[in-house]
Amino acid sequence: GGGGPPPGSHTDWDCAVQGNVAPLWAEKAVQVLTGTMKGIQGHCNSCYMDSALFSLFSCSSVLDSLLFKATPQRDAPIQTTLLQEIVNPLRTVGFVPARSVMKLRKQLKEGGHCASFTTEEKDPEEFLSLIMHHILSLDPLLKLKSVGQKLQEGYCYQIFLDQNHSLALPTVRQLLEHSFHSAQLQLAEVPSCLILQMPRFGKKFKLFDKIVPSLELDITDLLCDGPRDCVLCGTLATVECSACFGDGSFGATGLKQFCQLCSKQVHSHPQRRTHTPSVLRLPEGFSQGRSLRPPRDLLQLFAVLCIETSHYVSFVRHGPGPEDWVFFDSMADRHGDEDGYNIPAVRPCPEVGRYLQMPLGQLALLSPRDMDGVAKRLFCDAYMYLYESPRMALYR
């Protein structure tokens, strides 16, 4: 992290930018954001906060309501700092000096929210939960229903896996489905922003050597009481079978629901005769006509936070193309020693797109050290995935 006061002398401009600045996108994102002394400047263990803020606000507007919602008077200065000294400068000139983040950290500390926010390293989810829930009182992003129809609300979802999974090179979708299946959870509604934490044993131990980011996350089958299609014939499903979840003989492991006819055929097999499929509740107005194909609910990946030896960095999607990715490190380099300062950097990383489009079998054979550029870090060090619902985004 580096000691000494946050550097200010090398940036003479007043960093407050008022108003409503749209997130950066496509070519403009590359022009404004990329280079050295770009992004958010790290200082004194701030990388968890730098990478979270850069991921959420540089190229996405999904949580911009945080910046403008009515806020209790005592916490209004925190919201103002976040908007005028961090988000708007980032979107205007592509740079936020360390003193702006330190100002936010001091305000969090002075507000009595946490005494160690100015010095110690935290987890991104601690910081996000503090900002969203305790300070700016955002409605919970995540609404889950458990078996007894009890509603659980939160801001991040931690993926847990039971011991008997057979995943080797999992996709984010597979991990989410396995976690929901073992915890018997469903989404009560489509989240505007879904923040997923990967399974780990502490910060040191990863559960998987590589995880494949799902660029589109299909959550249709995770929604409570939503129409779903039969995994075999594609028409409207009427039953779901929990016991078929791990059966790879028809489709990869995952949630299995069927129409009446396909369920009858699947469960006539001697190995599946003991299964007891449960009836799916259909939304009102959905007839059981065979020709009906339910719409899919898809979320788009917009950023990934990664951790390696306690240092957080992030990958952010800045355009519609598969290679439209940038890599951000708030402490990419350093100028001087104790009294010096960190040099943040943002660089395009189109190589990421090439690996994301590679067939899984080919990707599985690839050694991480043979991957080009920073791609290895995206696949091997992922800590948190950020998804948004396109139909919920404010503007683009």
XYZ file of N, CA, C and O in Angstrom, residues 140-284:
580
model
N -32.463 -3.544 -1.113
C -31.614 -4.712 -1.376
C -31.640 -5.102 -2.854
O -32.701 -5.123 -3.485
N -30.446 -5.367 -3.405
C -30.339 -5.736 -4.826
C -30.829 -7.156 -5.041
O -31.250 -7.522 -6.128
N -30.747 -7.943 -3.984
C -30.997 -9.375 -4.121
C -32.147 -9.798 -3.227
O -32.129 -9.551 -2.013
N -33.160 -10.415 -3.842
C -34.282 -10.928 -3.065
C -34.420 -12.417 -3.378
O -34.674 -12.794 -4.524
N -34.209 -13.229 -2.346
C -34.201 -14.684 -2.517
C -35.356 -15.309 -1.759
O -35.746 -14.831 -0.694
N -35.868 -16.427 -2.315
C -36.899 -17.183 -1.610
C -36.354 -18.562 -1.280
O -35.786 -19.236 -2.136
N -36.524 -18.957 -0.014
C -36.106 -20.300 0.375
C -37.325 -21.216 0.311
O -38.422 -20.787 -0.031
N -37.112 -22.476 0.688
C -38.164 -23.480 0.527
C -39.483 -23.088 1.182
O -40.537 -23.241 0.604
N -39.425 -22.560 2.391
C -40.664 -22.181 3.077
C -41.238 -20.868 2.580
O -42.046 -20.258 3.256
N -40.743 -20.404 1.405
C -41.175 -19.135 0.808
C -40.758 -17.937 1.658
O -41.308 -16.852 1.541
N -39.780 -18.141 2.555
C -39.287 -17.040 3.383
C -38.380 -16.153 2.525
O -37.521 -16.647 1.811
N -38.606 -14.837 2.582
C -37.818 -13.909 1.771
C -36.525 -13.535 2.487
O -36.535 -13.187 3.658
N -35.398 -13.665 1.755
C -34.101 -13.222 2.285
C -33.613 -12.094 1.376
O -33.717 -12.201 0.163
N -33.073 -11.042 1.976
C -32.616 -9.906 1.173
C -31.152 -9.610 1.445
O -30.646 -9.882 2.532
N -30.469 -9.088 0.436
C -29.059 -8.769 0.609
C -28.518 -7.986 -0.578
O -29.269 -7.565 -1.465
N -27.196 -7.809 -0.591
C -26.546 -7.003 -1.638
C -25.560 -7.817 -2.468
O -25.315 -7.509 -3.623
N -24.968 -8.834 -1.847
C -24.041 -9.732 -2.556
C -24.502 -11.161 -2.305
O -25.140 -11.441 -1.289
N -24.163 -12.070 -3.213
C -24.472 -13.479 -2.982
C -23.171 -14.283 -2.967
O -22.407 -14.271 -3.932
N -22.920 -14.936 -1.837
C -21.728 -15.782 -1.703
C -22.058 -17.186 -2.185
O -22.980 -17.814 -1.680
N -21.321 -17.670 -3.185
C -21.566 -19.010 -3.710
C -20.960 -20.062 -2.783
O -19.794 -19.969 -2.399
N -21.791 -21.021 -2.397
C -21.326 -22.159 -1.591
C -21.585 -23.436 -2.384
O -22.591 -23.551 -3.069
N -20.679 -24.394 -2.273
C -20.874 -25.673 -2.952
C -20.836 -26.799 -1.936
O -20.037 -26.769 -0.996
N -21.696 -27.806 -2.139
C -21.580 -28.974 -1.271
C -20.398 -29.824 -1.757
O -19.875 -29.629 -2.854
N -19.984 -30.748 -0.932
C -18.755 -31.508 -1.211
C -18.851 -32.431 -2.418
O -17.853 -32.761 -3.038
N -20.058 -32.867 -2.766
C -20.153 -33.902 -3.802
C -20.410 -33.362 -5.206
O -21.005 -34.023 -6.039
N -19.938 -32.152 -5.483
C -20.081 -31.644 -6.849
C -18.992 -32.279 -7.727
O -17.970 -32.728 -7.236
N -19.251 -32.292 -9.036
C -18.271 -32.925 -9.939
C -17.668 -31.891 -10.895
O -17.217 -32.219 -11.977
N -17.684 -30.632 -10.478
C -17.217 -29.563 -11.368
C -15.691 -29.487 -11.379
O -15.055 -29.516 -10.327
N -15.108 -29.393 -12.577
C -13.656 -29.283 -12.710
C -13.272 -27.909 -13.263
O -12.448 -27.202 -12.701
N -13.890 -27.551 -14.398
C -13.687 -26.216 -14.989
C -15.071 -25.577 -15.082
O -15.712 -25.597 -16.133
N -15.560 -25.028 -13.961
C -16.940 -24.555 -13.942
C -17.120 -23.199 -14.606
O -16.191 -22.396 -14.667
N -18.326 -22.971 -15.106
C -18.709 -21.629 -15.538
C -19.414 -20.975 -14.346
O -19.849 -21.660 -13.418
N -19.533 -19.656 -14.375
C -20.224 -18.947 -13.295
C -21.671 -19.434 -13.195
O -22.200 -19.628 -12.095
N -22.288 -19.683 -14.340
C -23.680 -20.157 -14.316
C -23.795 -21.495 -13.581
O -24.710 -21.700 -12.771
N -22.859 -22.422 -13.853
C -22.909 -23.720 -13.174
C -22.740 -23.558 -11.665
O -23.445 -24.182 -10.876
N -21.817 -22.689 -11.266
C -21.581 -22.468 -9.834
C -22.826 -21.901 -9.154
O -23.209 -22.329 -8.065
N -23.466 -20.943 -9.826
C -24.666 -20.322 -9.257
C -25.799 -21.341 -9.146
O -26.485 -21.417 -8.125
N -25.989 -22.136 -10.201
C -27.060 -23.144 -10.177
C -26.804 -24.194 -9.090
O -27.727 -24.584 -8.377
N -25.541 -24.628 -8.963
C -25.222 -25.610 -7.921
C -25.478 -25.035 -6.529
O -26.017 -25.712 -5.655
N -25.088 -23.783 -6.332
C -25.256 -23.144 -5.028
C -26.737 -22.982 -4.682
O -27.168 -23.295 -3.569
N -27.517 -22.517 -5.651
C -28.959 -22.356 -5.435
C -29.625 -23.712 -5.178
O -30.505 -23.831 -4.332
N -29.186 -24.729 -5.926
C -29.787 -26.056 -5.801
C -29.515 -26.644 -4.417
O -30.422 -27.159 -3.754
N -28.251 -26.534 -3.958
C -27.932 -27.151 -2.666
C -28.552 -26.384 -1.500
O -28.886 -26.956 -0.477
N -28.722 -25.064 -1.662
C -29.337 -24.266 -0.586
C -30.855 -24.159 -0.741
O -31.518 -23.543 0.093
N -31.362 -24.738 -1.824
C -32.803 -24.693 -2.134
C -33.332 -23.257 -2.148
O -34.272 -22.901 -1.444
N -32.686 -22.447 -2.983
C -33.054 -21.041 -3.119
C -33.572 -20.732 -4.516
O -33.230 -21.425 -5.474
N -34.362 -19.683 -4.623
C -34.780 -19.141 -5.918
C -34.736 -17.617 -5.840
O -34.786 -17.038 -4.752
N -34.644 -16.986 -7.006
C -34.701 -15.522 -7.050
C -36.168 -15.097 -6.989
O -36.991 -15.595 -7.757
N -36.485 -14.169 -6.088
C -37.871 -13.685 -5.994
C -38.193 -12.749 -7.152
O -39.337 -12.611 -7.556
N -37.151 -12.087 -7.705
C -37.337 -11.185 -8.844
C -36.006 -11.036 -9.582
O -34.956 -11.401 -9.055
N -36.071 -10.472 -10.791
C -34.852 -10.239 -11.567
C -34.076 -9.099 -10.905
O -34.603 -8.001 -10.738
N -32.816 -9.336 -10.490
C -32.052 -8.247 -9.886
C -31.533 -7.276 -10.945
O -31.156 -7.696 -12.032
N -31.523 -5.971 -10.622
C -30.954 -5.014 -11.580
C -29.439 -5.197 -11.627
O -28.803 -5.044 -12.662
N -28.861 -5.569 -10.463
C -27.420 -5.795 -10.369
C -27.202 -7.017 -9.481
O -27.729 -7.070 -8.370
N -26.464 -7.981 -9.988
C -26.192 -9.208 -9.232
C -24.692 -9.288 -8.969
O -23.888 -9.327 -9.899
N -24.327 -9.272 -7.684
C -22.920 -9.310 -7.286
C -22.639 -10.680 -6.674
O -23.215 -11.035 -5.639
N -21.798 -11.449 -7.351
C -21.526 -12.829 -6.934
C -20.114 -12.975 -6.407
O -19.149 -12.609 -7.080
N -19.980 -13.555 -5.216
C -18.654 -13.867 -4.677
C -18.345 -15.333 -4.915
O -19.181 -16.207 -4.674
N -17.128 -15.588 -5.361
C -16.733 -16.947 -5.691
C -16.403 -17.772 -4.444
O -16.003 -17.231 -3.424
N -16.570 -19.098 -4.562
C -16.238 -19.945 -3.412
C -14.735 -19.984 -3.176
O -13.956 -20.171 -4.101
N -14.315 -19.749 -1.937
C -12.896 -19.808 -1.552
C -12.817 -20.319 -0.119
O -13.773 -20.231 0.632
N -11.646 -20.832 0.261
C -11.393 -21.117 1.671
C -10.500 -19.993 2.167
O -9.283 -20.039 1.996
N -11.079 -18.943 2.710
C -10.294 -17.779 3.102
C -9.762 -17.089 1.860
O -10.128 -17.427 0.738
N -8.889 -16.119 2.040
C -8.365 -15.398 0.884
C -7.294 -16.202 0.169
O -7.011 -15.993 -0.997
N -6.672 -17.124 0.915
C -5.508 -17.818 0.347
C -5.899 -18.938 -0.615
O -5.269 -19.143 -1.638
N -6.956 -19.688 -0.280
C -7.213 -20.914 -1.025
C -8.409 -20.794 -1.963
O -9.515 -20.500 -1.535
N -8.148 -21.056 -3.220
C -9.220 -21.035 -4.213
C -9.775 -22.449 -4.319
O -9.051 -23.421 -4.192
N -11.067 -22.540 -4.602
C -11.680 -23.853 -4.751
C -11.392 -24.432 -6.132
O -11.328 -25.644 -6.314
N -11.216 -23.548 -7.122
C -10.968 -24.003 -8.501
C -9.747 -23.279 -9.067
O -9.522 -22.110 -8.775
N -8.972 -23.985 -9.873
C -7.803 -23.363 -10.515
C -8.246 -22.303 -11.509
O -7.605 -21.269 -11.676
N -9.349 -22.626 -12.225
C -9.872 -21.681 -13.223
C -11.392 -21.666 -13.129
O -12.007 -22.696 -12.870
N -11.968 -20.490 -13.349
C -13.432 -20.375 -13.469
C -13.693 -19.643 -14.775
O -13.019 -18.657 -15.085
N -14.663 -20.122 -15.544
C -14.976 -19.487 -16.826
C -16.093 -18.469 -16.623
O -17.199 -18.827 -16.201
N -15.822 -17.183 -16.882
C -16.875 -16.172 -16.721
C -17.999 -16.397 -17.732
O -17.726 -16.567 -18.917
N -19.232 -16.444 -17.263
C -20.374 -16.495 -18.183
C -20.668 -15.045 -18.570
O -21.072 -14.254 -17.720
N -20.456 -14.696 -19.848
C -20.700 -13.314 -20.293
C -22.172 -12.968 -20.175
O -22.543 -11.859 -19.819
N -22.999 -13.943 -20.505
C -24.448 -13.809 -20.300
C -24.831 -14.833 -19.250
O -24.471 -15.999 -19.359
N -25.538 -14.390 -18.245
C -25.970 -15.300 -17.187
C -27.473 -15.496 -17.318
O -28.243 -14.566 -17.101
N -27.861 -16.692 -17.727
C -29.280 -16.993 -17.913
C -29.858 -17.388 -16.555
O -29.530 -18.438 -16.006
N -30.706 -16.531 -16.001
C -31.265 -16.798 -14.663
C -32.723 -17.259 -14.731
O -33.392 -17.367 -13.705
N -33.217 -17.544 -15.945
C -34.626 -17.918 -16.123
C -35.049 -19.041 -15.176
O -36.094 -18.967 -14.524
N -34.213 -20.085 -15.088
C -34.581 -21.260 -14.292
C -34.387 -21.055 -12.794
O -34.734 -21.915 -11.993
N -33.808 -19.903 -12.422
C -33.591 -19.621 -10.996
C -34.697 -18.740 -10.426
O -34.757 -18.504 -9.231
N -35.580 -18.243 -11.314
C -36.638 -17.335 -10.864
C -37.814 -18.097 -10.270
O -38.243 -19.124 -10.803
N -38.323 -17.560 -9.177
C -39.460 -18.158 -8.499
C -40.734 -17.965 -9.340
O -41.045 -16.845 -9.744
N -41.441 -19.035 -9.603
C -42.734 -18.983 -10.310
C -42.684 -18.343 -11.694
O -43.680 -17.819 -12.180
N -41.531 -18.372 -12.341
C -41.445 -17.857 -13.713
C -41.638 -18.997 -14.691
O -41.394 -20.159 -14.361
N -42.084 -18.709 -15.928
C -42.229 -19.775 -16.920
C -40.856 -20.298 -17.338
O -39.927 -19.525 -17.531
N -40.707 -21.599 -17.450
C -39.436 -22.212 -17.841
C -39.690 -23.204 -18.962
O -40.792 -23.718 -19.119
N -38.651 -23.482 -19.756
C -38.884 -24.431 -20.843
C -38.290 -25.797 -20.540
O -37.348 -25.948 -19.762
N -38.865 -26.789 -21.160
C -38.447 -28.185 -21.005
C -37.012 -28.321 -21.535
O -36.708 -27.851 -22.631
N -36.125 -28.950 -20.749
C -34.719 -29.053 -21.158
C -34.536 -29.956 -22.378
O -33.501 -29.921 -23.033
N -35.555 -30.757 -22.680
C -35.427 -31.670 -23.821
C -36.084 -31.141 -25.095
O -35.461 -31.118 -26.147
N -37.340 -30.701 -25.005
C -38.023 -30.298 -26.249
C -38.217 -28.790 -26.380
O -38.611 -28.303 -27.435
N -37.968 -28.041 -25.296
C -38.022 -26.578 -25.391
C -39.386 -25.948 -25.215
O -39.507 -24.730 -25.211
N -40.421 -26.755 -25.045
C -41.747 -26.149 -24.814
C -41.920 -25.876 -23.322
O -41.030 -26.150 -22.525
N -43.068 -25.344 -22.955
C -43.310 -24.935 -21.574
C -43.198 -26.126 -20.619
O -43.855 -27.151 -20.790
N -42.365 -25.979 -19.583
C -42.183 -27.053 -18.600
C -43.287 -26.998 -17.552
O -43.762 -25.920 -17.203
N -43.654 -28.165 -17.047
C -44.699 -28.228 -16.013
C -44.189 -28.864 -14.723
O -44.787 -28.710 -13.675
N -43.072 -29.615 -14.802
C -42.508 -30.232 -13.594
C -40.998 -30.003 -13.539
O -40.349 -29.778 -14.563
N -40.463 -30.087 -12.301
C -39.016 -29.969 -12.092
C -38.579 -31.205 -11.312
O -39.303 -31.686 -10.446
N -37.364 -31.709 -11.629
C -36.886 -32.877 -10.899
C -35.540 -32.595 -10.253
O -34.520 -32.468 -10.931
N -35.556 -32.514 -8.926
C -34.341 -32.222 -8.169
C -33.340 -33.373 -8.273
O -32.132 -33.155 -8.340
N -33.843 -34.593 -8.325
C -32.958 -35.762 -8.380
C -32.214 -35.864 -9.715
O -31.159 -36.490 -9.800
N -32.744 -35.227 -10.748
C -32.086 -35.251 -12.072
C -30.975 -34.211 -12.185
O -30.272 -34.171 -13.188
N -30.829 -33.367 -11.158
C -29.896 -32.240 -11.239
C -28.500 -32.662 -11.695
O -27.918 -32.076 -12.595
N -27.948 -33.676 -11.060
C -26.571 -34.069 -11.380
C -26.455 -35.057 -12.516
O -25.353 -35.524 -12.830
N -27.573 -35.396 -13.151
C -27.546 -36.398 -14.228
C -27.057 -35.760 -15.521
O -27.745 -34.936 -16.120
N -25.865 -36.132 -15.943
C -25.280 -35.535 -17.150
C -25.695 -36.215 -18.435
O -25.230 -35.853 -19.517
N -26.600 -37.223 -18.352
C -26.941 -37.972 -19.573
C -27.816 -37.165 -20.530
O -27.901 -37.471 -21.697
N -28.469 -36.130 -20.018
C -29.157 -35.222 -20.948
C -28.830 -33.787 -20.539
O -29.387 -33.243 -19.611
N -27.852 -33.224 -21.216
C -27.401 -31.866 -20.905
C -26.421 -31.866 -19.754
O -26.325 -32.829 -18.999
N -25.667 -30.790 -19.649
C -24.688 -30.657 -18.564
C -25.413 -30.665 -17.227
O -26.625 -30.531 -17.176
N -24.670 -30.826 -16.150
C -25.331 -30.788 -14.842
C -26.022 -29.441 -14.706
O -25.575 -28.443 -15.232
N -27.116 -29.443 -14.010
C -27.856 -28.201 -13.849
C -29.323 -28.490 -13.602
O -29.742 -29.641 -13.498
N -30.105 -27.414 -13.487
C -31.526 -27.551 -13.189
C -32.237 -28.266 -14.332
O -31.992 -27.975 -15.494
N -33.102 -29.191 -13.983
C -33.800 -29.990 -14.999
C -35.310 -29.862 -14.801
O -35.847 -30.247 -13.772
N -35.963 -29.289 -15.814
C -37.416 -29.247 -15.780
C -37.952 -29.754 -17.110
O -37.286 -29.639 -18.136
N -39.147 -30.342 -17.074
C -39.683 -31.036 -18.250
C -41.150 -30.700 -18.479
O -41.873 -30.338 -17.552
N -41.575 -30.906 -19.721
C -43.013 -30.915 -19.984
C -43.515 -32.304 -19.540
O -42.720 -33.207 -19.273
N -44.823 -32.472 -19.497
C -45.408 -33.724 -19.004
C -44.911 -34.938 -19.795
O -44.521 -35.962 -19.233
N -44.887 -34.795 -21.110
C -44.524 -35.911 -21.984
C -43.063 -36.332 -21.785
O -42.757 -37.510 -21.604
N -42.150 -35.349 -21.781
C -40.723 -35.665 -21.633
C -40.423 -36.228 -20.244
O -39.591 -37.119 -20.088
N -41.113 -35.692 -19.235
C -40.903 -36.192 -17.874
C -41.284 -37.676 -17.785
O -40.579 -38.478 -17.171
N -42.379 -38.005 -18.452
C -42.847 -39.399 -18.436
C -41.797 -40.319 -19.070
O -41.476 -41.386 -18.553
N -41.226 -39.849 -20.195
C -40.220 -40.655 -20.882
C -38.925 -40.766 -20.065
O -38.374 -41.849 -19.899
N -38.452 -39.634 -19.539
C -37.208 -39.618 -18.752
C -37.327 -40.526 -17.524
O -36.416 -41.283 -17.198
N -38.478 -40.447 -16.857
C -38.644 -41.195 -15.611
C -39.155 -42.620 -15.808
O -39.423 -43.320 -14.830
N -39.241 -43.046 -17.067
C -39.560 -44.466 -17.304
C -38.274 -45.311 -17.270
O -38.312 -46.525 -17.216
N -37.107 -44.608 -17.289
C -35.821 -45.316 -17.218
C -35.657 -45.927 -15.824
O -35.942 -45.264 -14.816
N -35.201 -47.188 -15.741
C -35.074 -47.866 -14.435
C -34.291 -47.061 -13.387
O -34.636 -47.072 -12.209
N -33.258 -46.337 -13.848
C -32.444 -45.572 -12.893
C -33.180 -44.360 -12.318
O -32.758 -43.797 -11.314
N -34.266 -43.945 -12.989
C -34.939 -42.706 -12.553
C -36.373 -42.936 -12.076
O -37.093 -41.984 -11.825
N -36.759 -44.212 -11.970
C -38.154 -44.485 -11.597
C -38.479 -44.045 -10.171
O -39.635 -43.805 -9.844
N -37.449 -43.939 -9.340
C -37.707 -43.550 -7.939
C -37.787 -42.032 -7.762
O -38.104 -41.542 -6.681
N -37.467 -41.277 -8.825
C -37.519 -39.813 -8.728
C -38.952 -39.327 -8.521
O -39.902 -39.926 -9.035
N -39.085 -38.236 -7.792
C -40.422 -37.642 -7.610
C -40.398 -36.177 -8.052
O -40.111 -35.282 -7.250
N -40.674 -35.924 -9.336
C -40.687 -34.541 -9.843
C -41.761 -33.716 -9.135
O -42.808 -34.240 -8.760
N -41.474 -32.427 -8.952
C -42.470 -31.547 -8.331
C -43.104 -30.660 -9.397
O -42.459 -30.294 -10.389
N -44.358 -30.318 -9.168
C -45.111 -29.519 -10.140
C -44.656 -28.061 -10.061
O -44.486 -27.508 -8.974
N -44.440 -27.446 -11.213
C -44.041 -26.039 -11.273
C -45.274 -25.149 -11.235
O -46.278 -25.448 -11.890
N -45.173 -24.057 -10.476
C -46.268 -23.084 -10.488
C -46.073 -22.166 -11.683
O -45.007 -21.584 -11.867
N -47.088 -22.049 -12.504
C -46.990 -21.200 -13.693
C -47.609 -19.839 -13.414
O -48.582 -19.736 -12.668
N -47.034 -18.779 -14.004
C -47.630 -17.457 -13.811
C -49.033 -17.417 -14.413
O -49.327 -18.149 -15.352
N -49.864 -16.559 -13.871
C -51.227 -16.426 -14.396
C -51.180 -16.054 -15.865
O -50.335 -15.273 -16.298
